[in-house]
Amino acid sequence: VVALDSSAMSDPFPIAVLISGSGTNLQALIDSSDRGELGCAIVVVIADRPDAGGLDRARGAGIATEVVGWDDHTDRASFSCAIADTIERHGARGVVLAGFMRILAPNAVDRFPNAIINVHPALLPAFPGADAVPSALSYGVTVSGVTVHFVDDMVDHGPIIAQEAVQVFPHDDEEALHRRIQAVEHRLLPEVVAAFGRGDLAVDGRHVVWTTSADVSR
Ligand code: GAR
C-alpha cells in the first residue's frame, strides 16, 4: 500500500485544476473551497484553449490562470511537458482534470505519480474517451454514472477512487443524461479531492483504500 502523504507536505495542499470547457466541476471545487471543505488550495487553473469558459470562473474567484495551447505545440509530448512545467511553476503538488479533454503523455503523468485525479462521465471501464455520454446512450445501457480515478499512463485507466451510478431513462437525450451525471460529479469530485488533500487515500495496486470512515467509494 502506498500511503499518499499529500497532507503532510503542506497545508492546505496546493493543487492545479485543468479544464477545457465551461468548468462546472471547477466551480464545484471553488464552492467547496469557499465553504472551507476542500482542504486544498487551487493555486492555478490551466486550460488548453483560451476560450475555455472556466477561465472566467477562476478569474472571478481570484485564482491564477494559464493557457497552454494545444495548437501551440507540435506534439503531445511537448504539450504535456509544458503543462507539467506550468503546474510545477505554480507550486502545485496535486492535479485535478476537471473536464480536461486532452490526454497527458507519460512524460507529464510520471511527474505526479498517484497525484492526478480525473473525473469521467461513465462507469469505467465502460465508455472511456471523449464521447462517454453519447456512447453510453447509443449502446443502450440503463445505468451509467461517474468515475473519479487516479491517472496513469493509459487512457481512463488508473486506480478507481470513487464511482456512483446514474440511472438512464428511456427517453434521455445526451443533454438530460449529462446534466444528471454532472450533478453527481459536482458532489463526488470535491469529496474525493478533499480526501486526497487530507492524505486519506492510499493506492494498493489497482485499489484505492480510503483510510477514514468518510468512504464514498462503494
Ligand atoms: C464533465 O462532465 C466531465 O466528466 C467530462 O467533461 C465534462 C466537463 O464539464 N470529462 C470527460 O468527458 C473526460 N473524458 P465541466 O467543464 O462543466 O466541468
Short mmCIF file of C-alpha atoms and ligand atoms in Angstrom, two decimals:
data_model
loop_
_atom_site.label_atom_id
_atom_site.label_comp_id
_atom_site.label_asym_id
_atom_site.label_seq_id
_atom_site.Cartn_x
_atom_site.Cartn_y
_atom_site.Cartn_z
CA VAL A 1 0.00 0.00 0.00
CA VAL A 2 1.39 3.37 -0.99
CA ALA A 3 0.24 5.94 1.55
CA LEU A 4 -0.15 9.26 -0.20
CA ASP A 5 1.39 11.85 2.07
CA SER A 6 -0.38 14.81 0.50
CA SER A 7 -1.43 16.39 3.78
CA ALA A 8 2.00 16.08 5.32
CA MET A 9 3.70 18.18 2.65
CA SER A 10 1.91 21.45 3.16
CA ASP A 11 -1.34 22.83 4.48
CA PRO A 12 -3.58 23.40 2.58
CA PHE A 13 -2.38 21.08 -0.15
CA PRO A 14 -1.71 23.04 -3.37
CA ILE A 15 -3.46 21.72 -6.48
CA ALA A 16 -3.79 22.71 -10.12
CA VAL A 17 -7.11 22.27 -11.91
CA LEU A 18 -7.01 21.60 -15.65
CA ILE A 19 -10.03 22.41 -17.81
CA SER A 20 -11.12 22.58 -21.43
CA GLY A 21 -14.72 23.72 -21.17
CA SER A 22 -17.29 25.56 -19.12
CA GLY A 23 -15.78 24.47 -15.82
CA THR A 24 -18.84 23.49 -13.80
CA ASN A 25 -16.69 20.94 -11.97
CA LEU A 26 -14.12 23.66 -11.33
CA GLN A 27 -16.96 25.75 -9.89
CA ALA A 28 -17.92 22.89 -7.58
CA LEU A 29 -14.32 22.76 -6.35
CA ILE A 30 -14.24 26.54 -5.85
CA ASP A 31 -17.55 26.41 -3.95
CA SER A 32 -16.26 23.60 -1.76
CA SER A 33 -13.10 25.59 -1.09
CA ASP A 34 -15.17 28.69 -0.21
CA ARG A 35 -17.09 26.58 2.32
CA GLY A 36 -13.77 25.51 3.83
CA GLU A 37 -14.36 21.87 2.90
CA LEU A 38 -11.80 21.22 0.16
CA GLY A 39 -8.65 21.05 2.27
CA CYS A 40 -6.72 22.03 -0.84
CA ALA A 41 -5.76 25.40 -2.28
CA ILE A 42 -6.37 25.78 -6.02
CA VAL A 43 -3.18 27.63 -6.92
CA VAL A 44 -3.71 27.68 -10.69
CA VAL A 45 -6.31 26.82 -13.31
CA ILE A 46 -4.82 25.73 -16.63
CA ALA A 47 -6.76 25.47 -19.90
CA ASP A 48 -5.70 24.02 -23.24
CA ARG A 49 -7.65 26.73 -25.06
CA PRO A 50 -8.04 30.45 -24.41
CA ASP A 51 -11.84 30.38 -24.80
CA ALA A 52 -12.47 27.79 -22.07
CA GLY A 53 -15.37 29.26 -20.10
CA GLY A 54 -13.97 28.01 -16.83
CA LEU A 55 -11.13 30.53 -17.05
CA ASP A 56 -13.63 33.27 -16.19
CA ARG A 57 -14.81 31.29 -13.17
CA ALA A 58 -11.19 31.08 -11.98
CA ARG A 59 -10.58 34.79 -12.54
CA GLY A 60 -13.80 35.56 -10.68
CA ALA A 61 -12.51 33.57 -7.74
CA GLY A 62 -9.13 35.30 -7.81
CA ILE A 63 -7.26 32.17 -8.91
CA ALA A 64 -4.25 32.42 -11.24
CA THR A 65 -4.96 31.21 -14.78
CA GLU A 66 -2.72 29.88 -17.52
CA VAL A 67 -3.40 28.80 -21.09
CA VAL A 68 -1.17 26.10 -22.51
CA GLY A 69 -2.50 25.95 -26.04
CA TRP A 70 -2.78 22.55 -27.64
CA ASP A 71 -2.46 24.30 -31.01
CA ASP A 72 0.78 25.95 -29.95
CA HIS A 73 2.61 22.64 -29.66
CA THR A 74 3.82 20.24 -32.33
CA ASP A 75 3.07 17.01 -30.48
CA ARG A 76 1.51 15.54 -27.33
CA ALA A 77 4.85 15.17 -25.56
CA SER A 78 5.81 18.84 -25.86
CA PHE A 79 2.28 19.94 -24.90
CA SER A 80 2.35 17.64 -21.87
CA CYS A 81 5.79 18.84 -20.82
CA ALA A 82 4.57 22.45 -20.96
CA ILE A 83 1.54 21.53 -18.83
CA ALA A 84 3.71 19.80 -16.22
CA ASP A 85 6.16 22.73 -16.17
CA THR A 86 3.26 25.15 -15.61
CA ILE A 87 1.85 23.03 -12.78
CA GLU A 88 5.24 22.95 -11.05
CA ARG A 89 5.93 26.64 -11.61
CA HIS A 90 2.82 27.43 -9.57
CA GLY A 91 3.87 25.08 -6.80
CA ALA A 92 1.01 22.61 -7.24
CA ARG A 93 1.63 19.12 -5.85
CA GLY A 94 -1.64 17.60 -6.99
CA VAL A 95 -3.64 17.93 -10.20
CA VAL A 96 -7.36 17.64 -10.93
CA LEU A 97 -8.53 17.06 -14.50
CA ALA A 98 -11.98 18.68 -14.41
CA GLY A 99 -13.29 18.32 -17.94
CA PHE A 100 -9.81 18.42 -19.44
CA MET A 101 -10.23 16.91 -22.90
CA ARG A 102 -6.57 16.18 -23.72
CA ILE A 103 -4.58 13.06 -22.92
CA LEU A 104 -1.42 13.82 -21.00
CA ALA A 105 1.64 11.92 -22.18
CA PRO A 106 3.65 9.77 -19.74
CA ASN A 107 6.34 12.45 -19.53
CA ALA A 108 3.80 14.59 -17.62
CA VAL A 109 1.86 11.86 -15.77
CA ASP A 110 5.05 10.34 -14.39
CA ARG A 111 5.99 13.64 -12.75
CA PHE A 112 2.89 13.41 -10.48
CA PRO A 113 2.57 9.75 -9.51
CA ASN A 114 -0.81 8.96 -7.95
CA ALA A 115 -1.41 12.69 -7.69
CA ILE A 116 -3.51 13.37 -10.80
CA ILE A 117 -7.26 12.89 -10.34
CA ASN A 118 -9.68 12.67 -13.29
CA VAL A 119 -13.48 12.80 -13.36
CA HIS A 120 -15.10 10.77 -16.12
CA PRO A 121 -18.81 10.76 -17.05
CA ALA A 122 -19.32 6.97 -17.19
CA LEU A 123 -18.70 3.87 -15.10
CA LEU A 124 -15.20 2.89 -16.24
CA PRO A 125 -14.03 0.65 -17.78
CA ALA A 126 -17.19 1.20 -19.83
CA PHE A 127 -17.13 4.08 -22.29
CA PRO A 128 -13.66 5.58 -21.93
CA GLY A 129 -12.67 8.51 -24.10
CA ALA A 130 -14.16 11.84 -25.05
CA ASP A 131 -17.71 10.75 -26.01
CA ALA A 132 -18.71 8.77 -22.94
CA VAL A 133 -22.24 10.12 -22.56
CA PRO A 134 -23.42 9.72 -26.19
CA SER A 135 -21.64 6.36 -26.39
CA ALA A 136 -23.47 5.07 -23.31
CA LEU A 137 -26.79 6.30 -24.70
CA SER A 138 -26.33 4.76 -28.12
CA TYR A 139 -25.18 1.47 -26.57
CA GLY A 140 -28.50 1.31 -24.73
CA VAL A 141 -27.28 0.95 -21.15
CA THR A 142 -29.87 1.54 -18.44
CA VAL A 143 -27.27 2.55 -15.86
CA SER A 144 -24.25 4.78 -16.36
CA GLY A 145 -22.58 7.10 -13.89
CA VAL A 146 -19.46 8.85 -12.70
CA THR A 147 -15.93 7.60 -12.10
CA VAL A 148 -13.24 9.52 -10.23
CA HIS A 149 -9.84 7.91 -10.60
CA PHE A 150 -6.11 8.44 -10.42
CA VAL A 151 -4.47 8.96 -13.80
CA ASP A 152 -1.86 6.54 -15.06
CA ASP A 153 -0.15 6.14 -18.42
CA MET A 154 -3.21 4.59 -20.09
CA VAL A 155 -6.35 6.47 -21.08
CA ASP A 156 -9.13 6.48 -18.43
CA HIS A 157 -7.47 3.51 -16.76
CA GLY A 158 -5.84 4.39 -13.41
CA PRO A 159 -6.98 3.13 -9.97
CA ILE A 160 -10.62 3.96 -9.25
CA ILE A 161 -11.19 6.19 -6.22
CA ALA A 162 -14.98 6.50 -6.34
CA GLN A 163 -17.87 5.57 -8.60
CA GLU A 164 -21.55 6.35 -8.47
CA ALA A 165 -24.31 5.05 -10.70
CA VAL A 166 -26.79 7.25 -12.55
CA GLN A 167 -30.00 5.76 -13.97
CA VAL A 168 -30.55 6.15 -17.71
CA PHE A 169 -34.20 6.80 -18.52
CA PRO A 170 -35.83 5.56 -21.75
CA HIS A 171 -36.26 8.99 -23.29
CA ASP A 172 -33.00 10.54 -22.12
CA ASP A 173 -31.07 12.59 -24.63
CA GLU A 174 -27.41 13.45 -24.20
CA GLU A 175 -28.13 16.76 -22.51
CA ALA A 176 -30.55 15.32 -19.96
CA LEU A 177 -28.32 12.40 -19.02
CA HIS A 178 -25.18 14.53 -18.86
CA ARG A 179 -26.99 17.03 -16.61
CA ARG A 180 -27.81 14.29 -14.06
CA ILE A 181 -24.30 12.86 -14.35
CA GLN A 182 -22.79 16.29 -13.72
CA ALA A 183 -24.95 16.78 -10.64
CA VAL A 184 -23.25 13.68 -9.21
CA GLU A 185 -19.81 14.85 -10.39
CA HIS A 186 -20.24 18.16 -8.60
CA ARG A 187 -20.73 16.34 -5.29
CA LEU A 188 -18.34 13.40 -5.76
CA LEU A 189 -15.29 15.21 -7.16
CA PRO A 190 -14.93 17.70 -4.28
CA GLU A 191 -15.38 14.85 -1.78
CA VAL A 192 -12.56 12.91 -3.43
CA VAL A 193 -10.28 15.94 -3.71
CA ALA A 194 -10.88 16.73 -0.05
CA ALA A 195 -9.97 13.16 0.93
CA PHE A 196 -6.85 13.39 -1.23
CA GLY A 197 -5.91 16.70 0.38
CA ARG A 198 -6.28 15.18 3.85
CA GLY A 199 -3.99 12.33 2.85
CA ASP A 200 -6.84 9.85 3.31
CA LEU A 201 -6.28 7.92 0.07
CA ALA A 202 -3.77 5.09 -0.29
CA VAL A 203 -3.08 3.21 -3.52
CA ASP A 204 -2.69 -0.57 -3.38
CA GLY A 205 -2.20 -1.79 -6.94
CA ARG A 206 -5.47 -1.14 -8.74
CA HIS A 207 -7.26 -0.46 -5.48
CA VAL A 208 -7.61 2.80 -3.60
CA VAL A 209 -8.03 2.45 0.14
CA TRP A 210 -9.95 5.15 1.97
CA THR A 211 -8.29 5.40 5.34
CA THR A 212 -11.21 7.14 7.11
CA SER A 213 -14.87 6.38 7.62
CA ALA A 214 -15.81 9.06 5.06
CA ASP A 215 -15.87 6.38 2.39
CA VAL A 216 -17.89 7.23 -0.72
CA SER A 217 -16.14 4.65 -2.90
CA ARG A 218 -18.72 1.91 -2.55
C1 GAR B 1 -17.62 16.64 -17.29
O1 GAR B 1 -18.88 16.03 -17.35
C2 GAR B 1 -16.52 15.61 -17.26
O2 GAR B 1 -16.91 14.40 -16.68
C3 GAR B 1 -16.25 15.42 -18.73
O3 GAR B 1 -16.34 16.70 -19.28
C4 GAR B 1 -17.32 17.44 -18.57
C5 GAR B 1 -16.78 18.80 -18.28
O4 GAR B 1 -17.74 19.64 -17.76
N1 GAR B 1 -14.95 14.84 -18.94
C6 GAR B 1 -14.70 13.96 -19.90
O5 GAR B 1 -15.51 13.60 -20.71
C7 GAR B 1 -13.26 13.45 -19.90
N2 GAR B 1 -13.14 12.33 -20.78
P1 GAR B 1 -17.34 20.99 -17.00
O6 GAR B 1 -16.36 21.75 -17.90
O7 GAR B 1 -18.65 21.74 -16.90
O8 GAR B 1 -16.76 20.63 -15.69
#
